PDB file of C-alpha atoms in Angstrom:
ATOM      1  CA  ASP W   5     -43.535  27.084 -56.086  1.00  0.00           C
ATOM      2  CA  ALA W   6     -41.806  28.439 -58.998  1.00  0.00           C
ATOM      3  CA  LYS W   7     -39.366  27.225 -61.147  1.00  0.00           C
ATOM      4  CA  THR W   8     -36.788  28.665 -63.420  1.00  0.00           C
ATOM      5  CA  THR W   9     -35.088  27.749 -66.980  1.00  0.00           C
ATOM      6  CA  GLN W  10     -31.667  28.881 -67.634  1.00  0.00           C
ATOM      7  CA  PRO W  11     -29.339  28.166 -70.814  1.00  0.00           C
ATOM      8  CA  PRO W  12     -26.716  25.396 -69.738  1.00  0.00           C
ATOM      9  CA  SER W  13     -23.769  27.660 -70.875  1.00  0.00           C
ATOM     10  CA  MET W  14     -22.586  31.060 -72.731  1.00  0.00           C
ATOM     11  CA  ASP W  15     -19.424  32.316 -73.621  1.00  0.00           C
ATOM     12  CA  CYS W  16     -18.585  36.105 -72.934  1.00  0.00           C
ATOM     13  CA  ALA W  17     -15.368  38.245 -73.835  1.00  0.00           C
ATOM     14  CA  GLU W  18     -13.203  39.525 -71.230  1.00  0.00           C
ATOM     15  CA  GLY W  19     -14.572  43.017 -70.827  1.00  0.00           C
ATOM     16  CA  ARG W  20     -17.713  42.943 -72.510  1.00  0.00           C
ATOM     17  CA  ALA W  21     -21.431  42.795 -70.596  1.00  0.00           C
ATOM     18  CA  ALA W  22     -22.460  39.095 -70.227  1.00  0.00           C
ATOM     19  CA  ASN W  23     -26.149  39.147 -70.360  1.00  0.00           C
ATOM     20  CA  LEU W  24     -27.532  36.021 -68.592  1.00  0.00           C
ATOM     21  CA  PRO W  25     -31.266  34.816 -69.369  1.00  0.00           C
ATOM     22  CA  CYS W  26     -34.107  32.908 -66.782  1.00  0.00           C
ATOM     23  CA  ASN W  27     -37.137  32.320 -67.145  1.00  0.00           C
ATOM     24  CA  HIS W  28     -39.474  31.769 -63.965  1.00  0.00           C
ATOM     25  CA  SER W  29     -43.048  31.908 -65.713  1.00  0.00           C
ATOM     26  CA  THR W  30     -44.831  31.063 -62.715  1.00  0.00           C
ATOM     27  CA  ILE W  31     -43.720  33.513 -60.307  1.00  0.00           C
ATOM     28  CA  SER W  32     -46.039  34.729 -58.188  1.00  0.00           C
ATOM     29  CA  GLY W  33     -46.462  38.098 -57.100  1.00  0.00           C
ATOM     30  CA  ASN W  34     -44.605  37.965 -54.230  1.00  0.00           C
ATOM     31  CA  GLU W  35     -41.693  35.707 -54.554  1.00  0.00           C
ATOM     32  CA  TYR W  36     -38.268  37.852 -54.944  1.00  0.00           C
ATOM     33  CA  VAL W  37     -35.734  37.027 -57.788  1.00  0.00           C
ATOM     34  CA  TYR W  38     -32.346  35.868 -56.356  1.00  0.00           C
ATOM     35  CA  TRP W  39     -28.991  35.339 -58.072  1.00  0.00           C
ATOM     36  CA  TYR W  40     -26.625  33.379 -56.775  1.00  0.00           C
ATOM     37  CA  ARG W  41     -23.518  32.134 -59.098  1.00  0.00           C
ATOM     38  CA  GLN W  42     -20.307  29.154 -57.710  1.00  0.00           C
ATOM     39  CA  ILE W  43     -16.929  28.914 -58.535  1.00  0.00           C
ATOM     40  CA  HIS W  44     -16.304  25.376 -58.429  1.00  0.00           C
ATOM     41  CA  SER W  45     -16.004  23.750 -55.373  1.00  0.00           C
ATOM     42  CA  GLN W  46     -17.176  26.699 -53.365  1.00  0.00           C
ATOM     43  CA  GLY W  47     -20.527  27.538 -51.856  1.00  0.00           C
ATOM     44  CA  PRO W  48     -22.864  29.582 -53.704  1.00  0.00           C
ATOM     45  CA  GLN W  49     -22.132  32.827 -53.597  1.00  0.00           C
ATOM     46  CA  TYR W  50     -25.417  35.559 -53.387  1.00  0.00           C
ATOM     47  CA  ILE W  51     -25.157  38.715 -56.621  1.00  0.00           C
ATOM     48  CA  ILE W  52     -28.138  40.212 -56.724  1.00  0.00           C
ATOM     49  CA  HIS W  53     -32.242  40.168 -55.823  1.00  0.00           C
ATOM     50  CA  GLY W  54     -35.036  41.649 -57.320  1.00  0.00           C
ATOM     51  CA  LEU W  55     -39.133  41.813 -56.873  1.00  0.00           C
ATOM     52  CA  LYS W  56     -40.520  44.125 -59.464  1.00  0.00           C
ATOM     53  CA  ASN W  57     -38.141  46.782 -59.790  1.00  0.00           C
ATOM     54  CA  ASN W  58     -34.550  46.719 -62.109  1.00  0.00           C
ATOM     55  CA  GLU W  59     -31.529  46.589 -59.270  1.00  0.00           C
ATOM     56  CA  THR W  60     -27.969  47.398 -59.632  1.00  0.00           C
ATOM     57  CA  ASN W  61     -25.350  47.172 -57.397  1.00  0.00           C
ATOM     58  CA  GLU W  62     -21.095  46.701 -57.486  1.00  0.00           C
ATOM     59  CA  MET W  63     -21.376  43.307 -58.710  1.00  0.00           C
ATOM     60  CA  ALA W  64     -24.350  43.215 -61.124  1.00  0.00           C
ATOM     61  CA  SER W  65     -27.380  44.561 -62.469  1.00  0.00           C
ATOM     62  CA  LEU W  66     -30.810  42.630 -62.427  1.00  0.00           C
ATOM     63  CA  ILE W  67     -33.260  43.357 -65.555  1.00  0.00           C
ATOM     64  CA  ILE W  68     -37.097  41.993 -64.971  1.00  0.00           C
ATOM     65  CA  THR W  69     -39.493  42.080 -67.160  1.00  0.00           C
ATOM     66  CA  GLU W  70     -42.800  44.014 -66.340  1.00  0.00           C
ATOM     67  CA  ASP W  71     -44.578  40.602 -65.980  1.00  0.00           C
ATOM     68  CA  ARG W  72     -42.020  39.274 -64.045  1.00  0.00           C
ATOM     69  CA  LYS W  73     -41.993  36.164 -66.111  1.00  0.00           C
ATOM     70  CA  SER W  74     -38.221  36.455 -66.976  1.00  0.00           C
ATOM     71  CA  SER W  75     -35.170  38.540 -65.975  1.00  0.00           C
ATOM     72  CA  THR W  76     -31.932  39.178 -67.156  1.00  0.00           C
ATOM     73  CA  LEU W  77     -28.333  38.789 -64.974  1.00  0.00           C
ATOM     74  CA  ILE W  78     -26.155  42.029 -66.459  1.00  0.00           C
ATOM     75  CA  LEU W  79     -22.009  41.351 -65.628  1.00  0.00           C
ATOM     76  CA  PRO W  80     -20.999  44.962 -66.473  1.00  0.00           C
ATOM     77  CA  HIS W  81     -17.547  44.188 -67.846  1.00  0.00           C
ATOM     78  CA  ALA W  82     -17.034  40.459 -67.510  1.00  0.00           C
ATOM     79  CA  THR W  83     -13.355  39.613 -65.895  1.00  0.00           C
ATOM     80  CA  LEU W  84     -12.150  35.796 -66.244  1.00  0.00           C
ATOM     81  CA  ARG W  85     -12.477  35.417 -62.406  1.00  0.00           C
ATOM     82  CA  ASP W  86     -16.692  36.110 -63.567  1.00  0.00           C
ATOM     83  CA  THR W  87     -16.003  32.484 -64.753  1.00  0.00           C
ATOM     84  CA  ALA W  88     -18.850  30.366 -63.046  1.00  0.00           C
ATOM     85  CA  VAL W  89     -22.325  28.802 -62.407  1.00  0.00           C
ATOM     86  CA  TYR W  90     -24.841  31.124 -62.088  1.00  0.00           C
ATOM     87  CA  TYR W  91     -28.169  30.557 -60.708  1.00  0.00           C
ATOM     88  CA  CYS W  92     -31.294  31.707 -60.994  1.00  0.00           C
ATOM     89  CA  ILE W  93     -33.475  30.893 -57.982  1.00  0.00           C
ATOM     90  CA  ALA W  94     -37.538  31.296 -57.158  1.00  0.00           C
ATOM     91  CA  PRO W  95     -37.766  30.328 -53.636  1.00  0.00           C
ATOM     92  CA  GLY W  96     -40.710  27.962 -53.074  1.00  0.00           C
ATOM     93  CA  THR W  97     -43.253  28.342 -49.761  1.00  0.00           C
ATOM     94  CA  GLY W  98     -40.928  26.512 -47.557  1.00  0.00           C
ATOM     95  CA  ASN W  99     -38.556  29.126 -48.389  1.00  0.00           C
ATOM     96  CA  GLN W 100     -35.880  26.431 -49.589  1.00  0.00           C
ATOM     97  CA  PHE W 101     -34.134  27.115 -52.980  1.00  0.00           C
ATOM     98  CA  TYR W 102     -35.068  25.608 -56.107  1.00  0.00           C
ATOM     99  CA  PHE W 103     -31.502  25.860 -57.900  1.00  0.00           C
ATOM    100  CA  GLY W 104     -31.699  23.778 -61.715  1.00  0.00           C
ATOM    101  CA  THR W 105     -28.595  23.298 -63.150  1.00  0.00           C
ATOM    102  CA  GLY W 106     -27.621  27.206 -63.590  1.00  0.00           C
ATOM    103  CA  THR W 107     -25.500  28.483 -66.592  1.00  0.00           C
ATOM    104  CA  SER W 108     -22.598  27.767 -66.874  1.00  0.00           C
ATOM    105  CA  LEU W 109     -20.493  31.339 -68.152  1.00  0.00           C
ATOM    106  CA  THR W 110     -16.883  30.910 -69.819  1.00  0.00           C
ATOM    107  CA  VAL W 111     -15.470  34.310 -69.760  1.00  0.00           C
ATOM    108  CA  ILE W 112     -12.850  33.946 -72.793  1.00  0.00           C
ATOM    109  CA  PRO W 113      -9.257  36.137 -72.896  1.00  0.00           C
TER     110      PRO W 113
ATOM    111  CA  GLY K  11     -15.475  35.025 -38.937  1.00  0.00           C
ATOM    112  CA  ALA K  12     -18.607  35.993 -39.713  1.00  0.00           C
ATOM    113  CA  GLY K  13     -19.643  33.747 -42.357  1.00  0.00           C
ATOM    114  CA  VAL K  14     -21.318  29.967 -42.296  1.00  0.00           C
ATOM    115  CA  SER K  15     -18.881  27.706 -41.485  1.00  0.00           C
ATOM    116  CA  GLN K  16     -18.736  23.887 -41.940  1.00  0.00           C
ATOM    117  CA  THR K  17     -16.645  20.679 -40.506  1.00  0.00           C
ATOM    118  CA  PRO K  18     -15.081  18.519 -41.982  1.00  0.00           C
ATOM    119  CA  SER K  19     -14.170  20.306 -45.059  1.00  0.00           C
ATOM    120  CA  ASN K  20     -13.823  17.094 -46.387  1.00  0.00           C
ATOM    121  CA  LYS K  21     -15.031  13.583 -45.142  1.00  0.00           C
ATOM    122  CA  VAL K  22     -14.097  10.046 -45.985  1.00  0.00           C
ATOM    123  CA  THR K  23     -15.888   7.115 -44.988  1.00  0.00           C
ATOM    124  CA  GLU K  24     -16.329   3.288 -45.904  1.00  0.00           C
ATOM    125  CA  LYS K  25     -19.591   2.249 -46.966  1.00  0.00           C
ATOM    126  CA  GLY K  26     -21.822   1.240 -43.843  1.00  0.00           C
ATOM    127  CA  LYS K  27     -20.561   3.849 -41.567  1.00  0.00           C
ATOM    128  CA  TYR K  28     -22.228   6.411 -39.987  1.00  0.00           C
ATOM    129  CA  VAL K  29     -21.313  10.032 -40.322  1.00  0.00           C
ATOM    130  CA  GLU K  30     -22.072  13.390 -38.779  1.00  0.00           C
ATOM    131  CA  LEU K  31     -21.582  16.710 -40.713  1.00  0.00           C
ATOM    132  CA  ARG K  32     -21.757  19.833 -38.988  1.00  0.00           C
ATOM    133  CA  CYS K  33     -22.779  23.627 -39.710  1.00  0.00           C
ATOM    134  CA  ASP K  34     -22.049  26.706 -37.913  1.00  0.00           C
ATOM    135  CA  PRO K  35     -24.630  29.291 -38.797  1.00  0.00           C
ATOM    136  CA  ILE K  36     -23.964  33.376 -38.614  1.00  0.00           C
ATOM    137  CA  SER K  37     -25.141  34.422 -35.498  1.00  0.00           C
ATOM    138  CA  GLY K  38     -28.586  35.601 -35.047  1.00  0.00           C
ATOM    139  CA  HIS K  39     -29.595  33.442 -38.197  1.00  0.00           C
ATOM    140  CA  THR K  40     -32.683  32.053 -36.972  1.00  0.00           C
ATOM    141  CA  ALA K  41     -33.549  29.909 -40.444  1.00  0.00           C
ATOM    142  CA  LEU K  42     -30.428  27.229 -41.269  1.00  0.00           C
ATOM    143  CA  TYR K  43     -30.783  24.844 -44.515  1.00  0.00           C
ATOM    144  CA  TRP K  44     -29.067  22.021 -45.180  1.00  0.00           C
ATOM    145  CA  TYR K  45     -28.561  21.244 -49.411  1.00  0.00           C
ATOM    146  CA  ARG K  46     -26.802  18.201 -51.688  1.00  0.00           C
ATOM    147  CA  GLN K  47     -24.975  19.027 -54.552  1.00  0.00           C
ATOM    148  CA  SER K  48     -23.836  16.204 -56.942  1.00  0.00           C
ATOM    149  CA  LEU K  49     -21.239  16.729 -59.613  1.00  0.00           C
ATOM    150  CA  GLY K  50     -22.974  18.503 -62.441  1.00  0.00           C
ATOM    151  CA  GLN K  51     -26.084  19.590 -60.828  1.00  0.00           C
ATOM    152  CA  GLY K  52     -27.376  22.051 -58.803  1.00  0.00           C
ATOM    153  CA  PRO K  53     -27.507  21.973 -55.078  1.00  0.00           C
ATOM    154  CA  GLU K  54     -30.594  20.040 -54.090  1.00  0.00           C
ATOM    155  CA  PHE K  55     -32.907  21.282 -50.442  1.00  0.00           C
ATOM    156  CA  LEU K  56     -32.466  18.476 -47.971  1.00  0.00           C
ATOM    157  CA  ILE K  57     -34.001  20.461 -44.544  1.00  0.00           C
ATOM    158  CA  TYR K  58     -35.415  23.145 -43.398  1.00  0.00           C
ATOM    159  CA  PHE K  59     -35.019  24.494 -39.779  1.00  0.00           C
ATOM    160  CA  GLN K  60     -36.616  27.483 -37.976  1.00  0.00           C
ATOM    161  CA  GLY K  61     -35.136  27.809 -34.681  1.00  0.00           C
ATOM    162  CA  THR K  62     -34.823  24.646 -33.046  1.00  0.00           C
ATOM    163  CA  GLY K  63     -37.376  22.909 -35.188  1.00  0.00           C
ATOM    164  CA  ALA K  64     -37.191  21.202 -38.310  1.00  0.00           C
ATOM    165  CA  ALA K  65     -40.046  23.543 -40.312  1.00  0.00           C
ATOM    166  CA  ASP K  66     -40.257  21.352 -43.527  1.00  0.00           C
ATOM    167  CA  ASP K  67     -37.795  18.137 -44.149  1.00  0.00           C
ATOM    168  CA  SER K  68     -39.313  17.246 -47.554  1.00  0.00           C
ATOM    169  CA  GLY K  69     -36.141  17.112 -49.412  1.00  0.00           C
ATOM    170  CA  LEU K  70     -34.369  14.153 -46.811  1.00  0.00           C
ATOM    171  CA  PRO K  71     -33.986  10.993 -49.531  1.00  0.00           C
ATOM    172  CA  ASN K  72     -34.816   8.584 -47.233  1.00  0.00           C
ATOM    173  CA  ASP K  73     -34.419   7.546 -43.221  1.00  0.00           C
ATOM    174  CA  ARG K  74     -30.805   7.183 -43.165  1.00  0.00           C
ATOM    175  CA  PHE K  75     -30.606  10.974 -42.657  1.00  0.00           C
ATOM    176  CA  PHE K  76     -31.423  13.030 -40.250  1.00  0.00           C
ATOM    177  CA  ALA K  77     -30.272  16.585 -38.872  1.00  0.00           C
ATOM    178  CA  VAL K  78     -30.834  18.286 -35.600  1.00  0.00           C
ATOM    179  CA  ARG K  79     -30.699  21.677 -34.395  1.00  0.00           C
ATOM    180  CA  PRO K  80     -30.898  21.406 -30.340  1.00  0.00           C
ATOM    181  CA  GLU K  81     -30.124  24.926 -29.620  1.00  0.00           C
ATOM    182  CA  GLY K  82     -31.397  27.145 -32.494  1.00  0.00           C
ATOM    183  CA  SER K  83     -27.852  27.850 -33.778  1.00  0.00           C
ATOM    184  CA  VAL K  84     -25.347  24.547 -34.970  1.00  0.00           C
ATOM    185  CA  SER K  85     -26.821  21.515 -36.923  1.00  0.00           C
ATOM    186  CA  THR K  86     -26.126  18.717 -37.588  1.00  0.00           C
ATOM    187  CA  LEU K  87     -26.351  16.385 -40.540  1.00  0.00           C
ATOM    188  CA  LYS K  88     -26.283  12.707 -39.578  1.00  0.00           C
ATOM    189  CA  ILE K  89     -26.182   9.583 -42.264  1.00  0.00           C
ATOM    190  CA  GLN K  90     -26.339   6.076 -41.063  1.00  0.00           C
ATOM    191  CA  ARG K  91     -25.542   3.162 -43.138  1.00  0.00           C
ATOM    192  CA  THR K  92     -24.162   5.321 -45.384  1.00  0.00           C
ATOM    193  CA  GLU K  93     -24.173   4.172 -49.610  1.00  0.00           C
ATOM    194  CA  ARG K  94     -21.111   5.275 -52.409  1.00  0.00           C
ATOM    195  CA  GLY K  95     -24.687   7.167 -53.933  1.00  0.00           C
ATOM    196  CA  ASP K  96     -24.753   9.259 -50.867  1.00  0.00           C
ATOM    197  CA  SER K  97     -21.117  11.131 -51.899  1.00  0.00           C
ATOM    198  CA  ALA K  98     -21.584  14.228 -52.589  1.00  0.00           C
ATOM    199  CA  MET K  99     -21.020  18.242 -51.409  1.00  0.00           C
ATOM    200  CA  TYR K 100     -23.218  18.987 -48.751  1.00  0.00           C
ATOM    201  CA  LEU K 101     -23.971  22.710 -48.356  1.00  0.00           C
ATOM    202  CA  CYS K 102     -25.232  24.426 -45.123  1.00  0.00           C
ATOM    203  CA  ALA K 103     -27.170  28.243 -45.537  1.00  0.00           C
ATOM    204  CA  SER K 104     -28.491  30.243 -42.353  1.00  0.00           C
ATOM    205  CA  SER K 105     -30.913  33.520 -43.043  1.00  0.00           C
ATOM    206  CA  LEU K 106     -32.777  35.746 -40.938  1.00  0.00           C
ATOM    207  CA  ASP K 107     -35.911  34.388 -42.697  1.00  0.00           C
ATOM    208  CA  THR K 108     -37.546  38.165 -42.208  1.00  0.00           C
ATOM    209  CA  GLY K 109     -40.669  36.703 -44.740  1.00  0.00           C
ATOM    210  CA  PHE K 110     -40.829  37.381 -48.264  1.00  0.00           C
ATOM    211  CA  TYR K 111     -37.081  38.211 -48.097  1.00  0.00           C
ATOM    212  CA  ASN K 112     -34.869  35.362 -47.570  1.00  0.00           C
ATOM    213  CA  GLU K 113     -31.056  35.768 -48.713  1.00  0.00           C
ATOM    214  CA  GLN K 114     -29.072  32.968 -47.961  1.00  0.00           C
ATOM    215  CA  PHE K 115     -25.852  32.979 -46.786  1.00  0.00           C
ATOM    216  CA  PHE K 116     -23.985  29.686 -47.835  1.00  0.00           C
ATOM    217  CA  GLY K 117     -20.731  27.389 -46.189  1.00  0.00           C
ATOM    218  CA  PRO K 118     -18.391  26.206 -48.109  1.00  0.00           C
ATOM    219  CA  GLY K 119     -19.325  22.359 -47.499  1.00  0.00           C
ATOM    220  CA  THR K 120     -18.244  19.557 -46.715  1.00  0.00           C
ATOM    221  CA  ARG K 121     -17.194  17.445 -49.263  1.00  0.00           C
ATOM    222  CA  LEU K 122     -18.761  13.554 -48.192  1.00  0.00           C
ATOM    223  CA  THR K 123     -16.746  10.276 -49.974  1.00  0.00           C
ATOM    224  CA  VAL K 124     -18.224   7.047 -49.469  1.00  0.00           C
ATOM    225  CA  LEU K 125     -15.785   4.417 -50.890  1.00  0.00           C
TER     226      LEU K 125
END
């Protein structure tokens, strides 16, 4: 089962890109990487997922290194509402998610 | 609503009491998960259902915790003889569980406080 490592906290100026890194060096070849975020007192919200290729949706972009040992979530134009805890997740063989403690992102006006 | 719902949203109980927490998954989702989240921590896995059966209950902390999903839809997490350390946010998620891809949809959670 892959585990992930993220910095505990980051700041980002409003309107700038937020780049959140994640290490998942033990990920296996068929395990997706998922990103969720959690705004205070709410349930986790899905952002994006990827396997090998870079991905983009209306919320974010996901850059996965060629060796799949790390990835970066990019919020292209951070807003104050993006302040949240961001989790990089690689699921276990039993499909449960290992969340870790995530990265607390603060967007500064 | 089309999302995962959990009831109650808040539950306050006294030490030693029994509580039940309910989860209504998204219709058609065969997989259902329970997680527990303590303050300042990420959610921690408790149990995973595939249909009616518990496919993995390795995250349940002890035998005071039990969960059922008798008809493969609604699930109930049951906690006996509650302790103050059981105070946490209990989250439920569901997914289609189509194999390697397994996006989980989370409910708003039930905040349990044991006095």
